[in-house]
CSV table of C-alpha atoms and ligand atoms in Angstrom, one decimal:
chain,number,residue,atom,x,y,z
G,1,UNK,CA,95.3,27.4,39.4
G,2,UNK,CA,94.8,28.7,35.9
G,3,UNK,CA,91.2,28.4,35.1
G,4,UNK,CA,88.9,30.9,33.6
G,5,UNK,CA,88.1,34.0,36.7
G,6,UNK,CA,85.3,36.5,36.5
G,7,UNK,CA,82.1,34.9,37.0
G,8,UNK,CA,79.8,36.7,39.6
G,9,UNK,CA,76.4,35.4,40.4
G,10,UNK,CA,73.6,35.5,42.6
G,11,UNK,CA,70.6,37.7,43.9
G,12,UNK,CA,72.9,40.4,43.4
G,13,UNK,CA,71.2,41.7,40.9
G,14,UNK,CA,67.8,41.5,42.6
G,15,UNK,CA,68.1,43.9,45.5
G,16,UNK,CA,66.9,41.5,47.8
G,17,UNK,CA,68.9,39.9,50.4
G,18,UNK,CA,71.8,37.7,49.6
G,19,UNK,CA,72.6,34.4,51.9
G,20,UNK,CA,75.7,33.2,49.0
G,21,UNK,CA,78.4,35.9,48.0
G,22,UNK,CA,79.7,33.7,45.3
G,23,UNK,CA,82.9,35.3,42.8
G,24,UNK,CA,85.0,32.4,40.9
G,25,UNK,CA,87.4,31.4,43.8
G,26,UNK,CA,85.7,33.3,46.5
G,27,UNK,CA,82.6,32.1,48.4
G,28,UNK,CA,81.5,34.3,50.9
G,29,UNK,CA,77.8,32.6,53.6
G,30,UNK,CA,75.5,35.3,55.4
G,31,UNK,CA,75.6,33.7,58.8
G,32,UNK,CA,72.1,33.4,59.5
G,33,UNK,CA,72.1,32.4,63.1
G,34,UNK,CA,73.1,36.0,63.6
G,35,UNK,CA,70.3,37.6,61.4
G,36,UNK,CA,68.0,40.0,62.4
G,37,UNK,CA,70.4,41.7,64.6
G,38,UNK,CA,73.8,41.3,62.6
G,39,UNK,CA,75.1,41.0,59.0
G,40,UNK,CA,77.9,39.0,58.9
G,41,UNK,CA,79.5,37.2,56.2
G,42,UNK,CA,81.7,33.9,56.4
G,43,UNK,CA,84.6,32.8,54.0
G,44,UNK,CA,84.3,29.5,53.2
G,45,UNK,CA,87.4,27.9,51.5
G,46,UNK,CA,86.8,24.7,50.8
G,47,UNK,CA,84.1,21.6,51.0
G,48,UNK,CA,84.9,21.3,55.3
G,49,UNK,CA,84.1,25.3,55.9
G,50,UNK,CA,80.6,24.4,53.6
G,51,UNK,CA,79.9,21.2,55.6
G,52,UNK,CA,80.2,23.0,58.8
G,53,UNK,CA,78.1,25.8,57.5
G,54,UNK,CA,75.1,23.8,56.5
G,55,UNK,CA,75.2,21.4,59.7
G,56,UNK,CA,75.7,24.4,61.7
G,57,UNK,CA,72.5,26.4,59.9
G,58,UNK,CA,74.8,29.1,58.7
G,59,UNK,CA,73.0,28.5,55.8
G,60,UNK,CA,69.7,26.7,55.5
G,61,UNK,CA,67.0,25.8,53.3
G,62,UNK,CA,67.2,23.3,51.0
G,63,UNK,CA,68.1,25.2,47.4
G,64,UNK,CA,70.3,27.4,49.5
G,65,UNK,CA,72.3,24.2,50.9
G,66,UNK,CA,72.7,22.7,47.7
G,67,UNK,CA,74.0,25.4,46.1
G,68,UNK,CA,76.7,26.6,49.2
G,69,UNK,CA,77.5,22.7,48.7
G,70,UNK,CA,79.0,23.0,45.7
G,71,UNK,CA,80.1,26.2,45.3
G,72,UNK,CA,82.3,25.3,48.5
G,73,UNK,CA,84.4,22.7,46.5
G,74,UNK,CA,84.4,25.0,43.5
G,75,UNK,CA,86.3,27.4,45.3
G,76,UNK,CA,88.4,24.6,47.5
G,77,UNK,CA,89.7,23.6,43.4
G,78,UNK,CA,90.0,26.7,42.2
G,79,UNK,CA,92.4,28.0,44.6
G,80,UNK,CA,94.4,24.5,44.4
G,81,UNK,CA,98.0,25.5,44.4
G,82,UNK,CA,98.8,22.1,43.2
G,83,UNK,CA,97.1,19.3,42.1
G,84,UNK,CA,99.4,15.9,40.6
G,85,UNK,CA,97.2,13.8,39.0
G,86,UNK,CA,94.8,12.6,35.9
G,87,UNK,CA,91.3,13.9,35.4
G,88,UNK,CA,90.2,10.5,36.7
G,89,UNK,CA,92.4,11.6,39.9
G,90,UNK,CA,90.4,14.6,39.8
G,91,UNK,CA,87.2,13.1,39.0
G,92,UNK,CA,87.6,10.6,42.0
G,93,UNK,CA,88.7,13.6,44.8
G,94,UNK,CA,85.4,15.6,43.6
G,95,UNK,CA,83.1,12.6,43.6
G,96,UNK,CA,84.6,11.5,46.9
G,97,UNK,CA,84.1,15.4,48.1
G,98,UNK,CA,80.6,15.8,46.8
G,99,UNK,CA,79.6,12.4,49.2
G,100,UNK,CA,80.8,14.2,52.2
G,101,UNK,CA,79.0,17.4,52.1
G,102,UNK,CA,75.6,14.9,51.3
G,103,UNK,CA,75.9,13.8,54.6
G,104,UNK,CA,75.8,17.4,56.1
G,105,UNK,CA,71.9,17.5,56.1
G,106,UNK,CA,70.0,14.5,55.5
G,107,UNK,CA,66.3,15.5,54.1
G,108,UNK,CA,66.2,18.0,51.8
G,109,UNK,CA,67.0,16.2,48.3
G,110,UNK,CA,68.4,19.2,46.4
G,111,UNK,CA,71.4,18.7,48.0
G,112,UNK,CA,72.1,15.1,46.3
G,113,UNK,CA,70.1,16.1,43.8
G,114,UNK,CA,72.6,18.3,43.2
G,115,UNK,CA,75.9,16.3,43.9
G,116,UNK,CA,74.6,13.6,41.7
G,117,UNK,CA,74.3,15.5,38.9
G,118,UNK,CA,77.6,17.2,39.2
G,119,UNK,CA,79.3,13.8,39.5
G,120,UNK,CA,78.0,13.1,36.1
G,121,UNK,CA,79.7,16.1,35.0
G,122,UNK,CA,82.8,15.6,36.1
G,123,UNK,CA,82.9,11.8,35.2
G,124,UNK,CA,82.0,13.0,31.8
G,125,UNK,CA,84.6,15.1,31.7
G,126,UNK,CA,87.4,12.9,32.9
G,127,UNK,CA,86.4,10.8,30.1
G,128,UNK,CA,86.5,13.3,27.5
G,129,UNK,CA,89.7,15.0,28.6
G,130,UNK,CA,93.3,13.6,30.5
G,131,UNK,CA,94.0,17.2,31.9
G,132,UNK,CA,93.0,17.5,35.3
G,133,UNK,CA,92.5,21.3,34.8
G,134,UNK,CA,89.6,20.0,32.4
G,135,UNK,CA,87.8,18.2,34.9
G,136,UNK,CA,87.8,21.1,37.8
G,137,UNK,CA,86.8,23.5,34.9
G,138,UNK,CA,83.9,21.7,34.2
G,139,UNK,CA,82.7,21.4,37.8
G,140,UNK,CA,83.1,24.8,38.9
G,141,UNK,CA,80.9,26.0,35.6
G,142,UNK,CA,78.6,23.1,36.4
G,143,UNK,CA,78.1,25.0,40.5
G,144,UNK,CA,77.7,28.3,38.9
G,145,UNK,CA,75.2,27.6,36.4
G,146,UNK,CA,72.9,25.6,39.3
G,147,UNK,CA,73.6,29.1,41.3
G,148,UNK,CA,72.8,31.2,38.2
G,149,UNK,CA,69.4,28.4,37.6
G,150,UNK,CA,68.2,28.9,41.0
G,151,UNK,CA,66.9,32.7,40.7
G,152,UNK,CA,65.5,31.8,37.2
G,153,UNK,CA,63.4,28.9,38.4
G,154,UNK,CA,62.4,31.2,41.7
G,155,UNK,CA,61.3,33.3,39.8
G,156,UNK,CA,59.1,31.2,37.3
G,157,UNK,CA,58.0,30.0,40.3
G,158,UNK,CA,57.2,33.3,41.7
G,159,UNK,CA,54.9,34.4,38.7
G,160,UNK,CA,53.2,30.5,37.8
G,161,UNK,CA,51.7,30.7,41.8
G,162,UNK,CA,51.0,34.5,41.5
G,163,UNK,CA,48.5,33.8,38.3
G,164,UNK,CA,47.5,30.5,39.5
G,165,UNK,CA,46.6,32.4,42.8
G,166,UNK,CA,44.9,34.7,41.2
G,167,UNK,CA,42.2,32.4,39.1
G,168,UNK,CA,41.9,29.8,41.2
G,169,UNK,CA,41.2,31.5,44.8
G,170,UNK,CA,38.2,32.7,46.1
G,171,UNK,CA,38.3,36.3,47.0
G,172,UNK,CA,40.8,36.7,44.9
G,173,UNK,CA,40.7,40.9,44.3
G,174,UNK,CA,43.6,40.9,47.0
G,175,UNK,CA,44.8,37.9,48.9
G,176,UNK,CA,46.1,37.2,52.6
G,177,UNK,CA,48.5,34.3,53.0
G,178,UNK,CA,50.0,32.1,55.7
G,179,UNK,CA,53.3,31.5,55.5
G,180,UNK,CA,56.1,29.3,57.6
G,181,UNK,CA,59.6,28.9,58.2
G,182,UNK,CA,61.8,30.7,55.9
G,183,UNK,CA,61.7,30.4,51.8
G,184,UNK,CA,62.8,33.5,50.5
G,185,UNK,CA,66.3,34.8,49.0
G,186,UNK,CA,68.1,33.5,52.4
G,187,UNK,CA,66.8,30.1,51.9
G,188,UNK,CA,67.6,30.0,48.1
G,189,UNK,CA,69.7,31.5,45.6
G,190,UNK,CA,67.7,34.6,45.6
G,191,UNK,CA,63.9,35.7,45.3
G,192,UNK,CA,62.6,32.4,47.0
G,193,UNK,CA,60.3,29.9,46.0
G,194,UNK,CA,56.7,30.0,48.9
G,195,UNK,CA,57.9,33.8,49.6
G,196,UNK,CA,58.9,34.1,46.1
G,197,UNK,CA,55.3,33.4,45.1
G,198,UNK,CA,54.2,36.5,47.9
G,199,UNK,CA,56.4,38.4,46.6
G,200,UNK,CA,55.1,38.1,42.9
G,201,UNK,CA,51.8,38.2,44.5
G,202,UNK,CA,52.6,41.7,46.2
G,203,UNK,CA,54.6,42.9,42.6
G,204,UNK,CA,50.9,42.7,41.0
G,205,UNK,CA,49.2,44.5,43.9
G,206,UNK,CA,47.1,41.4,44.4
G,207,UNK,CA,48.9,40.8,48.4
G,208,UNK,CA,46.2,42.0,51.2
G,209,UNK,CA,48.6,40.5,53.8
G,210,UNK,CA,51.2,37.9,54.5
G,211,UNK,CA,51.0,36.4,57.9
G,212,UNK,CA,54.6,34.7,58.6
G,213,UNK,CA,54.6,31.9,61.4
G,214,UNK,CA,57.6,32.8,63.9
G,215,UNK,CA,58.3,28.7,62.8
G,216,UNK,CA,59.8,27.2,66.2
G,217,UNK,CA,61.8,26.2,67.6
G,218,UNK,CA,64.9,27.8,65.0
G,219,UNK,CA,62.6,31.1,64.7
G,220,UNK,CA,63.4,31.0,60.7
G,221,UNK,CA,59.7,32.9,60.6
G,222,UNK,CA,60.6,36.0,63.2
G,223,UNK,CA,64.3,36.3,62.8
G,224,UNK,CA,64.4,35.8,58.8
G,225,UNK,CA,61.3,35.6,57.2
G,226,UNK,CA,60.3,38.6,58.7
G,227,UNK,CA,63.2,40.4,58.0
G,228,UNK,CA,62.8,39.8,54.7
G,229,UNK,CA,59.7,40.9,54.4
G,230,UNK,CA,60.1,44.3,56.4
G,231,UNK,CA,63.4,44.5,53.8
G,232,UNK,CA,61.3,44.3,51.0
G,233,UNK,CA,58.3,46.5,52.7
G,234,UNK,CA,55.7,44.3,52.0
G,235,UNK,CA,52.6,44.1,54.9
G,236,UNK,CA,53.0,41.8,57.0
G,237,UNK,CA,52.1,40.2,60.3
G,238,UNK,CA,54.0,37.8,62.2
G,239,UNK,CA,52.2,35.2,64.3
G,240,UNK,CA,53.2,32.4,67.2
G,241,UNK,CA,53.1,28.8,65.5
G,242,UNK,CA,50.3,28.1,67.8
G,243,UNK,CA,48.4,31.4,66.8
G,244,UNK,CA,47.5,29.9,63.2
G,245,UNK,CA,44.5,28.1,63.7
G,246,UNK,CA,43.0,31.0,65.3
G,247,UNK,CA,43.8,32.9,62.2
G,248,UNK,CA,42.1,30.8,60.4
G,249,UNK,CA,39.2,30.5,62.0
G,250,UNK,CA,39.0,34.3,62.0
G,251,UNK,CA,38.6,34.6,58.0
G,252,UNK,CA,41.6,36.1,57.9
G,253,UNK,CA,44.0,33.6,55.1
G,254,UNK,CA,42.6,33.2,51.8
G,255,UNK,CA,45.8,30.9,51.2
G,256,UNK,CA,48.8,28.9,52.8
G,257,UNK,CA,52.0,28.7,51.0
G,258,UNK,CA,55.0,26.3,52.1
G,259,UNK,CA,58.3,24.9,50.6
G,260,UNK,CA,59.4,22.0,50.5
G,261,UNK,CA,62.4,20.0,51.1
G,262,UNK,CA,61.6,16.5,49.5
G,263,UNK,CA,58.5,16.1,47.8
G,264,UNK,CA,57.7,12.0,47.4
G,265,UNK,CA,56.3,10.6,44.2
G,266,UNK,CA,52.8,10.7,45.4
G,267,UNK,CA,53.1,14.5,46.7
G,268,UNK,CA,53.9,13.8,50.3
G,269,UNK,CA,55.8,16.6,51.2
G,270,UNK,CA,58.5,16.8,54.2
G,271,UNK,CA,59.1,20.9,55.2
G,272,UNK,CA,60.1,22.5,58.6
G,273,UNK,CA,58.2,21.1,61.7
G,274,UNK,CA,54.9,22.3,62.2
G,275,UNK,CA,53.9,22.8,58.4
G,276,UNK,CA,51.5,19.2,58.8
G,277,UNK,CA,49.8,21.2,61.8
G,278,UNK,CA,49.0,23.8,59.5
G,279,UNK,CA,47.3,22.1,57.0
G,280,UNK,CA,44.9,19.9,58.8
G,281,UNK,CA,44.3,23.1,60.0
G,282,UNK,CA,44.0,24.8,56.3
G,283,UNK,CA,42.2,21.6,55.3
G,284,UNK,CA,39.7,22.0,58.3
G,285,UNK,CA,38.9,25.6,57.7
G,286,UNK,CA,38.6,24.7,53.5
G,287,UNK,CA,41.7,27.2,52.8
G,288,UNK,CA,43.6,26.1,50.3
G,289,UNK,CA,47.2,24.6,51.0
G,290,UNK,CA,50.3,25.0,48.7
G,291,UNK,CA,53.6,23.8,48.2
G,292,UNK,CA,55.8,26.0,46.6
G,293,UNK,CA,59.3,24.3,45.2
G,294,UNK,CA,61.8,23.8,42.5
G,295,UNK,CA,61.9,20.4,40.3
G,296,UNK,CA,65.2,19.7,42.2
G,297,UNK,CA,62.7,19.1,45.8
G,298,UNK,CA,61.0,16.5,44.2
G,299,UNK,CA,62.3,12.7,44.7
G,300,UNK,CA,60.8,10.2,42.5
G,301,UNK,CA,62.4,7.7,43.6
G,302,UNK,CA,60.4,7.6,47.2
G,303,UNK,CA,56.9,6.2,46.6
G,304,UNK,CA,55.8,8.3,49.5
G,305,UNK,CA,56.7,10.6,52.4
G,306,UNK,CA,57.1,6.9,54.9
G,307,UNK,CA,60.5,7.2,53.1
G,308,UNK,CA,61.8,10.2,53.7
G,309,UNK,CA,64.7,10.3,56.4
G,310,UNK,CA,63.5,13.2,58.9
G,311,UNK,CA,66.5,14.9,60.7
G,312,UNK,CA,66.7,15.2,64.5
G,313,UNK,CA,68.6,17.9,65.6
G,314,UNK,CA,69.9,19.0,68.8
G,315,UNK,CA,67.7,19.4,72.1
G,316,UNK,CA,69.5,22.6,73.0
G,317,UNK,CA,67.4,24.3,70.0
G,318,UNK,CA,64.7,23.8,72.7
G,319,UNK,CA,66.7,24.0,75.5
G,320,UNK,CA,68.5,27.3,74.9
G,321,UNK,CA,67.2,30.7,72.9
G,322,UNK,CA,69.0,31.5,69.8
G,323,UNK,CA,68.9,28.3,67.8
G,324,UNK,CA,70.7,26.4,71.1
G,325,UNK,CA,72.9,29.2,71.6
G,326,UNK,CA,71.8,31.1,74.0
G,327,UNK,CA,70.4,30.9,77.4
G,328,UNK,CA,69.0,28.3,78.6
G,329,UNK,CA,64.7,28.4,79.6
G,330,UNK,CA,63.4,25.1,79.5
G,331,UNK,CA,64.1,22.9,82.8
G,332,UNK,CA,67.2,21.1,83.2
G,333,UNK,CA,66.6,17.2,82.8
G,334,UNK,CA,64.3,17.7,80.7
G,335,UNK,CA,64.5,15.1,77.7
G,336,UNK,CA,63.6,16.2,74.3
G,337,UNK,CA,62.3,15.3,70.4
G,338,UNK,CA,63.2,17.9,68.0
G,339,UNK,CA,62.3,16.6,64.0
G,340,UNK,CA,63.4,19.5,62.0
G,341,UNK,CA,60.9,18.1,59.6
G,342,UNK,CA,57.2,16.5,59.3
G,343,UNK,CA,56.0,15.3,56.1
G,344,UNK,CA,52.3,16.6,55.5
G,345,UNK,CA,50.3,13.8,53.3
G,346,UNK,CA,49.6,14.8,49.7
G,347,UNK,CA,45.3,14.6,50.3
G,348,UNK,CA,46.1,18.1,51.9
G,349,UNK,CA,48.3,19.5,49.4
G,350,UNK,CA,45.7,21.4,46.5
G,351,UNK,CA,48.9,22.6,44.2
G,352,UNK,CA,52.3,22.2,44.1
G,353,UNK,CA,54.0,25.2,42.6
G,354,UNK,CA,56.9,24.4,40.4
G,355,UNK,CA,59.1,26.7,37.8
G,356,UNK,CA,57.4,24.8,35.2
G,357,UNK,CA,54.1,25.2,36.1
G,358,UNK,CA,51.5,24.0,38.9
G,359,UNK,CA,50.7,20.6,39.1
G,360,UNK,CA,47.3,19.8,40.4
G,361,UNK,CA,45.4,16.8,41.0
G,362,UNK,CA,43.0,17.6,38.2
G,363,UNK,CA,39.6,16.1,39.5
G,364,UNK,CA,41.5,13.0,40.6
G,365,UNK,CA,42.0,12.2,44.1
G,366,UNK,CA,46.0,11.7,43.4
G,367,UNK,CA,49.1,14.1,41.8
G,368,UNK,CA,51.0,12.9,38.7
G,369,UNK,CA,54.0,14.0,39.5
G,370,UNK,CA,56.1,11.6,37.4
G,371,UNK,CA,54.1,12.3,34.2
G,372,UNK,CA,54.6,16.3,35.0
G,373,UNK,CA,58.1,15.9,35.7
G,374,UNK,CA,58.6,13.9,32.3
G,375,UNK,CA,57.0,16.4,30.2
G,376,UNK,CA,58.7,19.6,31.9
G,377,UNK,CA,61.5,19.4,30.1
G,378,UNK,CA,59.6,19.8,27.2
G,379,UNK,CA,56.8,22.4,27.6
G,380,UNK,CA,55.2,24.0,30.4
G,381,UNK,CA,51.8,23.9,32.3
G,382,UNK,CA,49.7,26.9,33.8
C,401,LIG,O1,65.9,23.7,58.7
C,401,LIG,P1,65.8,24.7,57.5
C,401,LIG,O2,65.8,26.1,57.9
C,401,LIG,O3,66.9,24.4,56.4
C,401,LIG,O4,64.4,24.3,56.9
C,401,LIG,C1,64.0,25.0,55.7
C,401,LIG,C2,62.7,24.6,55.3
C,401,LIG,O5,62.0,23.8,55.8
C,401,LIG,C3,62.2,25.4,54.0
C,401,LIG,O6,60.8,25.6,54.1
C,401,LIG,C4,62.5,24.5,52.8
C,401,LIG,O7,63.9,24.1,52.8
C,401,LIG,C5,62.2,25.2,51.5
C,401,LIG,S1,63.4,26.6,51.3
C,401,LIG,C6,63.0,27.3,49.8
């Protein structure tokens, strides 16, 4: 169709891995059940190719999903041959599309965050304009600016945690820190948010050490976290989930950094299974426990974590090696709970690092999220 062409986004420009190959019209997923051991790209054409790619872990994390989301429907319109119909035609297929790829992972809110706010753009538009055209314009800008946003908030992220880091930890000349499951430019946009913070960390010659947590039963810690961080040569150590506490108890994390894929009102924070495990265990050993994420993770409209909808996936993930596709080593008959979540209470959260600052509980027992999130639009905290 004849829109506008020519807009390339991304971490390209960051020489760090990219998960999203996005060029108006062309979306291209690093298939990340294959990483460390093979680089492969997928073409997705359209909203079905994206759905299947984030239920299928293609791509994962939750800034990364969002974004695939709805740069898969901005390439399924803009290679529309034909389209007969209004803007409010238009309007109605998008909204309709953007529902279905919602329901392709249910707990990380940056996905509806996301799709929410890109129906408002389109209804807007189909109000303001009777041109179809108008309407799929406005969407696919709309998905390339939150693709374009991510990096920039990654990397505000990235610096706030660094200098928060370094006045607020004890033996702070250089730091070691914990990290889990995967955060970095696979799981986002580009740069990362928890291994975006590291990275900043490491930029200012402040890192000691990352320790990366091989994050069962998916492996996002040994097959992609660490590849990252070998990528990027920073030093770093990877650990078995059940090795942390250990660590800890050695001396040898000054800090823990996680992301987040909903943060509740009150701070409760649901991320990958196992992160609640390590911090009571941060909490126990007094070693401060963060939360690294943009303002798109947070959900005020959940009071608290009770409310957040934790997906179950498959037992072959347990079953099988390779993410359920491989062979199998547990015992047949078996049965199975596999959360992809937890929800770690906010009394064990010390910070929550966003792009616009870090909120803290500032001698109170409780975050104000609400309050920071109203006044981030308008200035920023340190
Ligand atoms: O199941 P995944 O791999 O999508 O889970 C990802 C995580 O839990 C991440 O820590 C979270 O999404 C933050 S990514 C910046």
């Amino acid at each position: 169709m004849a829109l506008q062409t020519d807009f390339i986004a991304g971490a390209e420009a960051e020489n760090t891995l990219q998960s999203i190959c996005y060029k108006r019209g062309s979306l291209q997923l690093l298939d990340q059940r294959k990483l460390p051991l093979e680089i492969t790209y997928l073409d997705i054409r359209d909203a079905s190719d994206g759905w299947v790619a984030i239920r299928d872990m293609v791509v994962r994390g939750a800034p990364a999903i969002a974004i695939a989301a709805a740069l898969s429907l901005a390439v399924e319109v803009f290679n529309f041959e034909t389209f007969s119909g209004t803007s409010e035609d238009a309007a109605s297929f998008l909204v309709k599309k953007l529902e279905y790829l919602v329901s392709s992972r249910p707990t990380a809110v940056n996905l509806s965050d996301a799709a929410t706010k890109l129906k408002q753009v389109v209804m807007q538009a189909a109000d303001t304009s009777s041109k179809h055209e108008d309407v799929f314009q406005a969407y696919i800008q709309a998905a390339e600016i939150m693709l374009k946003d991510d990096v920039t908030s990654n990397k505000a992220i990235g610096s706030y945690g660094a200098n928060f880091l370094r006045d607020h930890v004890k033996h702070s000349q250089q730091l070691s820190i914990l990290t889990h499951c995967n955060t970095g430019s696979l799981a986002t946009a580009g740069y990362g948010t928890a291994l975006g913070v590291i990275r900043a960390v490491h930029a200012e010659g402040a890192l000691k050490r990352a320790y990366c947590t091989e994050t069962r039963p998916f492996n996002q810690g040994s097959r992609l976290t660490a590849f990252e961080l070998v990528h990027d040569n920073i030093p770093a150590t990877l650990i078995a989930d059940s090795a942390a506490a250990a660590l800890m108890k050695n001396g040898r994390v000054d800090a823990v950094i996680v992301g987040a894929d909903r943060v509740a009102a009150n701070g409760d924070t649901a991320n990958k299974i196992g992160t609640y495990s390590l911090a009571l265990c941060a909490n126990h050993h007094q070693i401060p426990f963060y939360v690294a994420a943009p303002l798109t993770s947070i959900d005020l409209s959940l009071s608290s974590g009770e409310e957040i909808i934790i997906e179950e996936r498959s037992a072959k993930e347990l079953l099988n090696t390779h993410g359920g596709l491989g062979e199998q080593i547990a015992a047949s008959g078996i049965s199975v709970w596999n959360p992809a979540f937890d929800v770690t209470p906010a009394n064990l959260i010390a910070g929550i690092i966003t792009e616009k600052g870090v909120i803290t509980k500032m001698g109170k027992d409780a975050f104000d999220i609400k309050n920071f999130v109203q006044n981030a639009t308008q200035q920023t905290f340190v």
